[in-house]
């Protein structure tokens, strides 16, 4: 592994030294995307440097690089800027409607944001360049771009992940015009110490355990029925989460697992633990407090017997318990390091302009709107993990006052598929959601936060099947 990294770094170094000679290195890069460096070198004077009126007079054209990959060069205009796009050829399935019905066909496509696309943005006012953007990921919301600094002599670099900037305005001692013809491998070499590439590069082959767990859980969902205050203890017997006492399961539900949302995430963790320990996790350690609550705050609002941090404590203790079983020693939450508290973004672009990124808040977590870019980074940095999510929502107490409470929990499995596209599966209340569906259900709530703890995925995953009727008698 060390030799591979060394060879790769040496290759990148020499590629950077040979910036003008784009052709020799244009076709190899760690993301395996088509490279248009040769095509851009041929088109630079006419398309990138000419006034807008001249560019308007140019017809869209198709050019090929040395290995025959075709790229389309074209102009698109917006209100204040115009775009010169160099996009690789791809194929897209479409439905063709005919008199005899609908048939499927494959058409050539040149999308401005497909992997390998290159985009130059120029001002309509004076033709000055605004930015150059390289699309390299299978997700169009992930890209790297370069802007001229105020003096116009050098450049600033940005790395964007779904409108969140993992890096913004990083100074480079490189003329902006370099990026008119630089290949993707060359910009990687130039910025390998300046931009967080580790946050955007999928780790091929390291998501198998995550997929095993997802594919094991899915067919069991039909055997789960949501019930309040429901879990299974270390013996696999139905119990109340609130008091740990045996729980009666109605006759009509005895062919299913009856679980609440916290009980459901315990059921997932039990499926990892049982093959290692021979039993499921005990209930009592999971409800131990993990942080101090102001007695005049939430508990004063909701009542002395109500734990406003229940699912936060529950998920933290669950993650620590799994870690303990794997290490064959007791590891308390406070020593476990299971909390996710990273701050990978500086600012976020919104319809109101740049805003500070909504980062981690201790004992609260992240805003729901922040989850997608955060999970993308987590899937690249920690590819063998899934996450238990404690969901914080706003509740009204007996006095009418509002406060944030952790009642529910979910399990989130982020990964990159075999094509390199980011995906995330969410299991919540015994139902599978896409990440978009899950986030949309909470986005209208201003007080909605999600606190994450990590658990290493396992291919030796055997969750409990529905208990037999005699075990409920």
CSV table of C-alpha atoms in Angstrom, one decimal:
chain,number,residue,atom,x,y,z
A,1,UNK,CA,0.0,0.0,0.0
A,2,UNK,CA,2.8,2.4,0.9
A,3,UNK,CA,4.5,1.8,-2.4
A,4,UNK,CA,1.3,2.5,-4.4
A,5,UNK,CA,0.9,5.8,-2.6
A,6,UNK,CA,4.5,6.7,-3.2
A,7,UNK,CA,4.2,5.9,-6.9
A,8,UNK,CA,1.0,7.9,-7.2
A,9,UNK,CA,2.5,10.9,-5.5
A,10,UNK,CA,5.6,10.8,-7.7
A,11,UNK,CA,3.3,10.6,-10.8
A,12,UNK,CA,1.3,13.6,-9.6
A,13,UNK,CA,4.4,15.6,-8.9
A,14,UNK,CA,5.9,15.1,-12.4
A,15,UNK,CA,2.5,15.8,-14.0
A,16,UNK,CA,2.4,19.2,-12.2
A,17,UNK,CA,5.9,20.0,-13.6
A,18,UNK,CA,4.6,19.3,-17.1
A,19,UNK,CA,1.5,21.5,-17.1
A,20,UNK,CA,1.9,22.8,-20.7
A,21,UNK,CA,2.2,19.2,-22.0
A,22,UNK,CA,-1.3,18.2,-21.2
A,23,UNK,CA,-1.6,15.3,-23.6
A,24,UNK,CA,0.8,12.9,-21.9
A,25,UNK,CA,-1.1,12.8,-18.6
A,26,UNK,CA,-4.6,13.9,-19.6
A,27,UNK,CA,-6.2,10.4,-19.6
A,28,UNK,CA,-5.2,9.0,-16.2
A,29,UNK,CA,-6.7,10.3,-12.9
A,30,UNK,CA,-7.8,8.8,-9.6
A,31,UNK,CA,-11.5,9.3,-10.4
A,32,UNK,CA,-11.3,7.7,-13.9
A,33,UNK,CA,-13.1,10.5,-15.6
A,34,UNK,CA,-12.6,11.6,-19.3
A,35,UNK,CA,-10.1,14.5,-19.6
A,36,UNK,CA,-10.6,17.3,-22.0
A,37,UNK,CA,-7.2,19.0,-21.6
A,38,UNK,CA,-6.1,18.4,-25.3
A,39,UNK,CA,-9.5,19.6,-26.6
A,40,UNK,CA,-9.3,22.7,-24.5
A,41,UNK,CA,-5.8,23.4,-25.6
A,42,UNK,CA,-7.0,23.4,-29.2
A,43,UNK,CA,-10.1,25.6,-28.5
A,44,UNK,CA,-8.7,28.0,-26.0
A,45,UNK,CA,-8.1,31.1,-28.2
A,46,UNK,CA,-11.5,31.0,-30.0
A,47,UNK,CA,-13.7,29.9,-27.2
A,48,UNK,CA,-12.1,31.1,-23.9
A,49,UNK,CA,-10.5,34.4,-24.7
A,50,UNK,CA,-12.7,35.9,-27.5
A,51,UNK,CA,-15.3,38.6,-26.7
A,52,UNK,CA,-18.9,37.4,-26.2
A,53,UNK,CA,-20.0,38.6,-29.6
A,54,UNK,CA,-17.4,36.4,-31.3
A,55,UNK,CA,-18.2,33.4,-29.1
A,56,UNK,CA,-21.9,33.8,-30.0
A,57,UNK,CA,-20.9,33.4,-33.7
A,58,UNK,CA,-19.3,30.1,-33.1
A,59,UNK,CA,-21.2,26.9,-33.7
A,60,UNK,CA,-21.2,24.2,-31.1
A,61,UNK,CA,-18.6,21.6,-32.1
A,62,UNK,CA,-17.5,18.1,-31.3
A,63,UNK,CA,-13.8,17.4,-30.8
A,64,UNK,CA,-12.0,14.3,-29.6
A,65,UNK,CA,-9.0,13.8,-27.5
A,66,UNK,CA,-6.1,11.4,-28.3
A,67,UNK,CA,-7.9,8.2,-27.2
A,68,UNK,CA,-11.1,9.2,-29.1
A,69,UNK,CA,-13.3,10.4,-26.3
A,70,UNK,CA,-15.7,13.0,-27.7
A,71,UNK,CA,-16.4,16.4,-26.1
A,72,UNK,CA,-18.9,19.0,-27.1
A,73,UNK,CA,-17.9,22.7,-26.8
A,74,UNK,CA,-20.8,25.1,-26.6
A,75,UNK,CA,-22.0,28.4,-25.3
A,76,UNK,CA,-24.8,29.0,-22.8
A,77,UNK,CA,-25.9,32.4,-21.6
A,78,UNK,CA,-27.4,33.5,-18.2
A,79,UNK,CA,-28.5,36.9,-17.0
A,80,UNK,CA,-25.2,38.3,-16.0
A,81,UNK,CA,-22.7,35.7,-17.2
A,82,UNK,CA,-22.0,33.4,-20.1
A,83,UNK,CA,-20.7,29.8,-19.9
A,84,UNK,CA,-18.3,28.0,-22.2
A,85,UNK,CA,-18.9,24.3,-21.6
A,86,UNK,CA,-16.6,21.4,-22.6
A,87,UNK,CA,-18.7,18.3,-21.8
A,88,UNK,CA,-17.8,14.6,-22.5
A,89,UNK,CA,-20.1,12.4,-24.5
A,90,UNK,CA,-22.4,10.1,-22.4
A,91,UNK,CA,-25.4,8.0,-23.2
A,92,UNK,CA,-28.8,8.5,-21.7
A,93,UNK,CA,-31.9,6.2,-21.8
A,94,UNK,CA,-35.0,8.0,-23.0
A,95,UNK,CA,-38.6,7.1,-23.8
A,96,UNK,CA,-39.6,7.7,-27.4
A,97,UNK,CA,-43.4,8.1,-27.9
A,98,UNK,CA,-44.7,6.8,-31.3
A,99,UNK,CA,-48.0,6.0,-32.8
A,100,UNK,CA,-47.6,2.4,-31.8
A,101,UNK,CA,-46.7,3.2,-28.2
A,102,UNK,CA,-43.5,3.9,-26.3
A,103,UNK,CA,-40.1,2.4,-26.9
A,104,UNK,CA,-36.9,2.9,-25.1
A,105,UNK,CA,-33.8,4.3,-26.8
A,106,UNK,CA,-30.3,5.5,-26.0
A,107,UNK,CA,-29.3,9.0,-27.0
A,108,UNK,CA,-26.0,10.8,-26.9
A,109,UNK,CA,-25.8,13.5,-24.2
A,110,UNK,CA,-23.3,16.2,-23.3
A,111,UNK,CA,-24.3,17.3,-19.8
A,112,UNK,CA,-22.6,20.3,-18.4
A,113,UNK,CA,-22.3,18.7,-14.9
A,114,UNK,CA,-21.4,15.1,-15.8
A,115,UNK,CA,-18.0,13.6,-14.6
A,116,UNK,CA,-15.3,15.1,-16.8
A,117,UNK,CA,-17.1,18.3,-17.7
A,118,UNK,CA,-15.3,21.6,-17.6
A,119,UNK,CA,-17.0,25.0,-17.3
A,120,UNK,CA,-15.7,28.5,-17.8
A,121,UNK,CA,-17.8,31.3,-16.4
A,122,UNK,CA,-17.3,34.9,-17.8
A,123,UNK,CA,-18.9,38.2,-17.0
A,124,UNK,CA,-21.2,39.6,-19.7
A,125,UNK,CA,-20.3,43.1,-18.5
A,126,UNK,CA,-16.6,43.1,-19.5
A,127,UNK,CA,-15.9,39.5,-20.5
A,128,UNK,CA,-13.6,39.0,-17.5
A,129,UNK,CA,-13.3,35.4,-16.3
A,130,UNK,CA,-15.2,34.6,-13.1
A,131,UNK,CA,-14.3,30.9,-12.5
A,132,UNK,CA,-13.3,27.6,-14.0
A,133,UNK,CA,-15.1,24.5,-12.7
A,134,UNK,CA,-14.1,20.8,-13.0
A,135,UNK,CA,-16.8,18.2,-12.4
A,136,UNK,CA,-15.2,15.0,-11.4
A,137,UNK,CA,-17.7,13.1,-9.2
A,138,UNK,CA,-20.7,11.0,-10.1
A,139,UNK,CA,-22.7,13.5,-8.0
A,140,UNK,CA,-23.1,16.8,-9.9
A,141,UNK,CA,-23.2,18.7,-6.6
A,142,UNK,CA,-19.5,17.9,-5.9
A,143,UNK,CA,-16.9,19.8,-7.9
A,144,UNK,CA,-13.7,21.9,-7.6
A,145,UNK,CA,-13.4,25.4,-9.0
A,146,UNK,CA,-10.8,28.1,-9.4
A,147,UNK,CA,-11.3,31.9,-9.4
A,148,UNK,CA,-8.9,34.7,-10.3
A,149,UNK,CA,-7.8,36.7,-7.2
A,150,UNK,CA,-8.5,40.5,-7.1
A,151,UNK,CA,-5.2,41.3,-8.8
A,152,UNK,CA,-5.9,38.7,-11.5
A,153,UNK,CA,-2.3,37.4,-11.3
A,154,UNK,CA,-3.0,34.2,-9.4
A,155,UNK,CA,-5.9,32.0,-8.4
A,156,UNK,CA,-8.2,31.0,-5.5
A,157,UNK,CA,-9.5,27.4,-5.1
A,158,UNK,CA,-12.8,26.2,-3.9
A,159,UNK,CA,-14.1,22.6,-3.2
A,160,UNK,CA,-17.8,22.3,-3.0
A,161,UNK,CA,-20.0,19.4,-1.7
A,162,UNK,CA,-23.7,20.0,-2.2
A,163,UNK,CA,-23.6,23.8,-1.8
A,164,UNK,CA,-21.2,23.5,1.2
A,165,UNK,CA,-17.6,24.6,0.8
A,166,UNK,CA,-15.1,22.2,2.2
A,167,UNK,CA,-12.6,24.8,1.1
A,168,UNK,CA,-13.1,28.3,-0.1
A,169,UNK,CA,-10.7,30.9,-1.4
A,170,UNK,CA,-7.6,28.9,-0.9
A,171,UNK,CA,-4.7,31.0,-2.5
A,172,UNK,CA,-2.7,29.3,-5.2
A,173,UNK,CA,0.5,30.8,-6.7
A,174,UNK,CA,-0.8,29.8,-10.2
A,175,UNK,CA,-2.0,32.1,-13.0
A,176,UNK,CA,-5.7,31.7,-13.6
A,177,UNK,CA,-5.2,31.0,-17.3
A,178,UNK,CA,-3.4,27.8,-16.4
A,179,UNK,CA,-6.8,26.2,-15.8
A,180,UNK,CA,-7.9,26.8,-19.3
A,181,UNK,CA,-5.8,23.9,-20.4
A,182,UNK,CA,-4.7,22.0,-17.3
A,183,UNK,CA,-5.8,18.4,-17.1
A,184,UNK,CA,-7.6,17.0,-14.0
A,185,UNK,CA,-4.6,15.1,-12.8
A,186,UNK,CA,-2.5,18.3,-13.0
A,187,UNK,CA,-4.9,20.3,-10.8
A,188,UNK,CA,-4.9,17.4,-8.3
A,189,UNK,CA,-1.1,17.7,-8.2
A,190,UNK,CA,-1.3,21.4,-7.8
A,191,UNK,CA,-3.8,21.3,-4.9
A,192,UNK,CA,-3.0,18.0,-3.2
A,193,UNK,CA,-1.7,19.9,-0.1
A,194,UNK,CA,-4.3,22.7,-0.3
A,195,UNK,CA,-7.7,21.0,-0.9
A,196,UNK,CA,-9.3,18.2,1.2
A,197,UNK,CA,-9.4,15.5,-1.6
A,198,UNK,CA,-9.8,12.8,1.0
A,199,UNK,CA,-13.3,14.2,1.7
A,200,UNK,CA,-14.5,13.6,-1.9
A,201,UNK,CA,-12.8,10.4,-3.1
A,202,UNK,CA,-14.9,7.2,-2.6
A,203,UNK,CA,-13.0,4.2,-1.1
A,204,UNK,CA,-13.7,1.4,-3.6
A,205,UNK,CA,-14.4,-2.0,-2.1
A,206,UNK,CA,-14.8,-0.8,1.5
A,207,UNK,CA,-18.6,-0.5,1.5
A,208,UNK,CA,-19.3,-4.3,1.3
A,209,UNK,CA,-20.1,-4.7,5.0
A,210,UNK,CA,-22.5,-1.8,4.9
A,211,UNK,CA,-24.3,-3.3,1.9
A,212,UNK,CA,-24.6,-6.7,3.6
A,213,UNK,CA,-26.3,-5.1,6.6
A,214,UNK,CA,-28.7,-3.1,4.4
A,215,UNK,CA,-29.6,-6.1,2.3
A,216,UNK,CA,-30.1,-8.2,5.5
A,217,UNK,CA,-32.4,-5.6,7.1
A,218,UNK,CA,-34.6,-5.0,4.1
A,219,UNK,CA,-36.4,-8.3,3.9
A,220,UNK,CA,-37.1,-8.3,7.6
A,221,UNK,CA,-38.9,-5.0,7.6
A,222,UNK,CA,-42.2,-6.7,6.8
A,223,UNK,CA,-41.8,-8.7,10.0
A,224,UNK,CA,-41.6,-5.6,12.2
A,225,UNK,CA,-44.5,-3.7,13.7
A,226,UNK,CA,-44.0,-0.3,15.3
A,227,UNK,CA,-45.0,-0.2,19.0
A,228,UNK,CA,-44.3,2.6,21.5
A,229,UNK,CA,-41.8,1.8,24.3
A,230,UNK,CA,-40.9,-1.6,22.8
A,231,UNK,CA,-37.5,-3.4,22.7
A,232,UNK,CA,-36.0,-6.9,23.3
A,233,UNK,CA,-33.7,-7.6,26.1
A,234,UNK,CA,-30.4,-9.6,26.2
A,235,UNK,CA,-32.4,-12.8,26.1
A,236,UNK,CA,-34.4,-11.7,23.1
A,237,UNK,CA,-37.6,-11.3,25.2
A,238,UNK,CA,-40.0,-8.3,24.7
A,239,UNK,CA,-39.6,-5.7,27.4
A,240,UNK,CA,-40.5,-2.1,28.1
A,241,UNK,CA,-37.7,0.4,27.4
A,242,UNK,CA,-39.1,2.7,30.1
A,243,UNK,CA,-38.8,0.2,33.0
A,244,UNK,CA,-37.2,-2.9,31.6
A,245,UNK,CA,-40.1,-5.1,32.7
A,246,UNK,CA,-41.6,-7.9,30.6
A,247,UNK,CA,-43.9,-6.5,27.9
A,248,UNK,CA,-47.2,-8.2,26.8
A,249,UNK,CA,-47.4,-8.7,23.0
A,250,UNK,CA,-51.0,-9.0,21.7
A,251,UNK,CA,-51.8,-12.3,20.0
A,252,UNK,CA,-52.2,-10.7,16.6
A,253,UNK,CA,-48.6,-9.4,16.7
A,254,UNK,CA,-46.8,-12.5,17.9
A,255,UNK,CA,-45.6,-13.4,14.5
A,256,UNK,CA,-43.8,-10.1,14.2
A,257,UNK,CA,-41.1,-8.1,16.0
A,258,UNK,CA,-42.7,-5.3,18.0
A,259,UNK,CA,-40.3,-2.3,18.2
A,260,UNK,CA,-40.2,1.4,18.9
A,261,UNK,CA,-37.7,3.5,17.1
A,262,UNK,CA,-35.0,3.2,19.9
A,263,UNK,CA,-35.8,-0.5,20.1
A,264,UNK,CA,-35.3,-0.8,16.3
A,265,UNK,CA,-31.7,0.6,16.4
A,266,UNK,CA,-31.0,-1.7,19.4
A,267,UNK,CA,-32.2,-4.6,17.3
A,268,UNK,CA,-29.7,-3.7,14.6
A,269,UNK,CA,-26.8,-3.4,17.1
A,270,UNK,CA,-27.9,-6.7,18.6
A,271,UNK,CA,-27.5,-8.3,15.2
A,272,UNK,CA,-23.8,-7.4,15.3
A,273,UNK,CA,-23.2,-8.3,19.0
A,274,UNK,CA,-24.9,-11.7,19.2
A,275,UNK,CA,-22.5,-13.6,16.9
A,276,UNK,CA,-19.6,-12.3,19.0
A,277,UNK,CA,-21.1,-12.5,22.5
A,278,UNK,CA,-23.8,-15.2,22.2
A,279,UNK,CA,-26.4,-12.8,23.6
A,280,UNK,CA,-28.0,-9.5,22.9
A,281,UNK,CA,-27.2,-6.2,24.7
A,282,UNK,CA,-28.5,-5.6,28.2
A,283,UNK,CA,-31.1,-2.8,28.6
A,284,UNK,CA,-30.0,-1.0,31.8
A,285,UNK,CA,-26.6,0.3,30.6
A,286,UNK,CA,-28.3,1.9,27.6
A,287,UNK,CA,-30.4,4.4,29.5
A,288,UNK,CA,-27.5,5.8,31.6
A,289,UNK,CA,-27.2,9.6,31.2
A,290,UNK,CA,-24.3,10.8,29.0
A,291,UNK,CA,-24.5,14.5,29.8
A,292,UNK,CA,-25.8,16.8,32.5
A,293,UNK,CA,-29.2,18.4,32.1
A,294,UNK,CA,-30.1,21.8,33.6
A,295,UNK,CA,-32.8,20.9,36.2
A,296,UNK,CA,-34.5,24.2,35.7
A,297,UNK,CA,-34.4,23.8,31.9
A,298,UNK,CA,-35.9,20.9,29.9
A,299,UNK,CA,-36.8,18.8,32.9
A,300,UNK,CA,-38.4,21.7,34.5
A,301,UNK,CA,-40.6,22.2,31.5
A,302,UNK,CA,-41.4,18.5,30.8
A,303,UNK,CA,-41.5,17.1,34.3
A,304,UNK,CA,-38.9,15.6,36.6
A,305,UNK,CA,-39.5,12.0,35.4
A,306,UNK,CA,-39.0,12.7,31.7
A,307,UNK,CA,-35.6,12.4,30.1
A,308,UNK,CA,-35.3,15.1,27.4
A,309,UNK,CA,-32.1,13.4,26.2
A,310,UNK,CA,-33.4,9.8,26.0
A,311,UNK,CA,-32.5,8.7,22.5
A,312,UNK,CA,-29.2,10.7,22.7
A,313,UNK,CA,-28.2,8.7,25.7
A,314,UNK,CA,-29.6,5.5,24.1
A,315,UNK,CA,-27.6,5.7,20.8
A,316,UNK,CA,-24.4,6.8,22.5
A,317,UNK,CA,-24.5,3.9,24.9
A,318,UNK,CA,-25.5,1.5,22.1
A,319,UNK,CA,-22.4,2.5,20.1
A,320,UNK,CA,-20.2,2.2,23.1
A,321,UNK,CA,-21.6,-1.2,24.0
A,322,UNK,CA,-20.9,-2.6,20.5
A,323,UNK,CA,-17.4,-1.2,20.7
A,324,UNK,CA,-17.0,-2.9,24.1
A,325,UNK,CA,-18.1,-6.3,22.8
A,326,UNK,CA,-15.7,-6.0,19.8
A,327,UNK,CA,-12.8,-5.1,22.1
A,328,UNK,CA,-13.8,-7.7,24.8
A,329,UNK,CA,-13.6,-5.0,27.5
A,330,UNK,CA,-16.0,-2.5,29.0
A,331,UNK,CA,-15.7,0.9,27.3
A,332,UNK,CA,-18.0,3.6,28.7
A,333,UNK,CA,-19.4,6.2,26.4
A,334,UNK,CA,-17.2,9.0,27.7
A,335,UNK,CA,-14.1,7.0,26.7
A,336,UNK,CA,-15.5,5.6,23.4
A,337,UNK,CA,-15.0,8.4,20.9
A,338,UNK,CA,-18.2,7.4,19.1
A,339,UNK,CA,-19.7,10.9,18.7
A,340,UNK,CA,-19.5,12.5,15.3
A,341,UNK,CA,-18.5,16.1,15.8
A,342,UNK,CA,-16.5,17.0,12.7
A,343,UNK,CA,-16.7,20.4,11.1
A,344,UNK,CA,-15.8,19.8,7.4
A,345,UNK,CA,-17.3,22.9,6.0
A,346,UNK,CA,-16.6,26.6,6.2
A,347,UNK,CA,-19.6,28.2,4.6
A,348,UNK,CA,-22.8,27.2,2.8
A,349,UNK,CA,-24.3,28.8,-0.4
A,350,UNK,CA,-28.0,29.5,-0.1
A,351,UNK,CA,-30.5,31.6,-2.0
A,352,UNK,CA,-29.6,34.4,0.3
A,353,UNK,CA,-25.9,34.2,-0.4
A,354,UNK,CA,-23.1,32.7,1.7
A,355,UNK,CA,-23.9,31.8,5.2
A,356,UNK,CA,-21.8,30.2,8.0
A,357,UNK,CA,-22.1,26.4,7.8
A,358,UNK,CA,-24.4,24.9,10.4
A,359,UNK,CA,-21.8,22.8,12.2
A,360,UNK,CA,-21.9,20.5,15.2
A,361,UNK,CA,-23.5,21.7,18.5
A,362,UNK,CA,-22.5,19.7,21.6
A,363,UNK,CA,-25.2,17.3,22.9
A,364,UNK,CA,-27.5,18.5,20.1
A,365,UNK,CA,-25.9,17.5,16.8
A,366,UNK,CA,-26.4,18.9,13.3
A,367,UNK,CA,-29.3,20.5,11.6
A,368,UNK,CA,-31.2,18.1,9.3
A,369,UNK,CA,-30.4,20.2,6.3
A,370,UNK,CA,-26.7,19.6,6.8
A,371,UNK,CA,-26.9,15.8,6.7
A,372,UNK,CA,-26.4,15.1,3.0
A,373,UNK,CA,-23.0,16.8,2.6
A,374,UNK,CA,-21.9,15.6,6.1
A,375,UNK,CA,-22.7,12.0,5.3
A,376,UNK,CA,-20.9,12.3,2.0
A,377,UNK,CA,-17.8,13.3,3.8
A,378,UNK,CA,-18.2,10.6,6.4
A,379,UNK,CA,-18.7,8.0,3.7
A,380,UNK,CA,-15.3,9.0,2.2
A,381,UNK,CA,-13.4,9.4,5.4
A,382,UNK,CA,-14.9,6.4,7.3
A,383,UNK,CA,-16.1,4.0,4.6
A,384,UNK,CA,-16.7,1.0,6.9
A,385,UNK,CA,-19.2,2.7,9.3
A,386,UNK,CA,-22.9,3.3,9.7
A,387,UNK,CA,-24.5,5.8,12.1
A,388,UNK,CA,-27.1,5.8,14.8
A,389,UNK,CA,-29.0,9.0,14.7
A,390,UNK,CA,-30.7,10.5,17.8
A,391,UNK,CA,-33.5,12.9,16.5
A,392,UNK,CA,-34.1,16.1,18.4
A,393,UNK,CA,-37.4,17.8,17.9
A,394,UNK,CA,-39.2,20.7,19.6
A,395,UNK,CA,-41.8,19.7,22.2
A,396,UNK,CA,-44.2,21.6,24.5
A,397,UNK,CA,-44.2,21.0,28.2
A,398,UNK,CA,-47.0,21.3,30.7
A,399,UNK,CA,-46.3,25.0,31.1
A,400,UNK,CA,-46.6,25.6,27.4
A,401,UNK,CA,-42.9,26.4,27.1
A,402,UNK,CA,-41.0,24.7,24.2
A,403,UNK,CA,-37.7,22.8,24.4
A,404,UNK,CA,-35.7,20.3,22.4
A,405,UNK,CA,-36.2,16.6,23.2
A,406,UNK,CA,-34.6,13.4,21.9
A,407,UNK,CA,-37.3,10.8,21.6
A,408,UNK,CA,-36.7,8.9,18.3
A,409,UNK,CA,-33.7,7.2,16.7
A,410,UNK,CA,-32.7,6.0,13.3
A,411,UNK,CA,-29.9,4.1,11.6
A,412,UNK,CA,-28.2,5.6,8.6
A,413,UNK,CA,-26.0,3.7,6.1
A,414,UNK,CA,-24.1,6.0,3.7
A,415,UNK,CA,-22.0,4.4,0.9
A,416,UNK,CA,-20.9,4.7,-2.7
A,417,UNK,CA,-22.3,2.3,-5.2
A,418,UNK,CA,-20.3,0.3,-7.7
A,419,UNK,CA,-20.6,3.3,-10.1
A,420,UNK,CA,-19.1,5.7,-7.6
A,421,UNK,CA,-22.4,7.5,-6.8
A,422,UNK,CA,-23.2,8.5,-3.3
A,423,UNK,CA,-26.2,6.9,-1.6
A,424,UNK,CA,-27.6,6.7,1.9
A,425,UNK,CA,-30.3,4.4,3.3
A,426,UNK,CA,-32.2,5.3,6.4
A,427,UNK,CA,-34.1,2.9,8.6
A,428,UNK,CA,-36.5,4.7,10.9
A,429,UNK,CA,-39.4,3.2,12.9
A,430,UNK,CA,-39.0,0.0,11.0
A,431,UNK,CA,-39.3,1.6,7.6
A,432,UNK,CA,-36.7,2.3,4.9
A,433,UNK,CA,-36.3,5.9,3.7
A,434,UNK,CA,-34.0,7.6,1.2
A,435,UNK,CA,-32.0,10.3,2.8
A,436,UNK,CA,-34.0,12.9,0.9
A,437,UNK,CA,-37.3,11.5,2.2
A,438,UNK,CA,-35.9,11.3,5.8
A,439,UNK,CA,-34.6,14.9,5.7
A,440,UNK,CA,-37.8,16.3,4.1
A,441,UNK,CA,-39.9,14.9,6.9
A,442,UNK,CA,-38.0,17.1,9.4
A,443,UNK,CA,-36.9,20.1,7.4
A,444,UNK,CA,-40.0,22.3,8.2
A,445,UNK,CA,-39.2,22.0,11.9
A,446,UNK,CA,-36.7,24.7,12.9
A,447,UNK,CA,-35.8,22.8,16.0
A,448,UNK,CA,-34.9,19.5,14.2
A,449,UNK,CA,-31.4,18.3,14.8
A,450,UNK,CA,-29.7,14.9,14.3
A,451,UNK,CA,-27.0,13.7,16.6
A,452,UNK,CA,-24.8,10.9,15.1
A,453,UNK,CA,-22.6,8.2,16.6
A,454,UNK,CA,-20.7,5.8,14.5
A,455,UNK,CA,-20.7,2.0,14.6
A,456,UNK,CA,-18.5,-0.2,12.4
A,457,UNK,CA,-20.5,-2.3,10.0
A,458,UNK,CA,-20.2,-6.1,10.0
A,459,UNK,CA,-20.8,-8.8,7.4
A,460,UNK,CA,-21.4,-11.2,10.3
A,461,UNK,CA,-24.8,-9.6,11.0
A,462,UNK,CA,-27.6,-11.8,12.2
A,463,UNK,CA,-30.5,-9.7,13.7
A,464,UNK,CA,-33.2,-11.4,15.7
A,465,UNK,CA,-36.1,-13.0,13.8
A,466,UNK,CA,-39.6,-12.7,15.1
A,467,UNK,CA,-40.1,-14.5,18.4
A,468,UNK,CA,-42.2,-17.6,18.5
A,469,UNK,CA,-45.6,-17.4,20.1
A,470,UNK,CA,-44.7,-19.6,23.1
A,471,UNK,CA,-42.1,-17.0,24.1
A,472,UNK,CA,-44.8,-14.4,24.4
A,473,UNK,CA,-47.2,-16.4,26.5
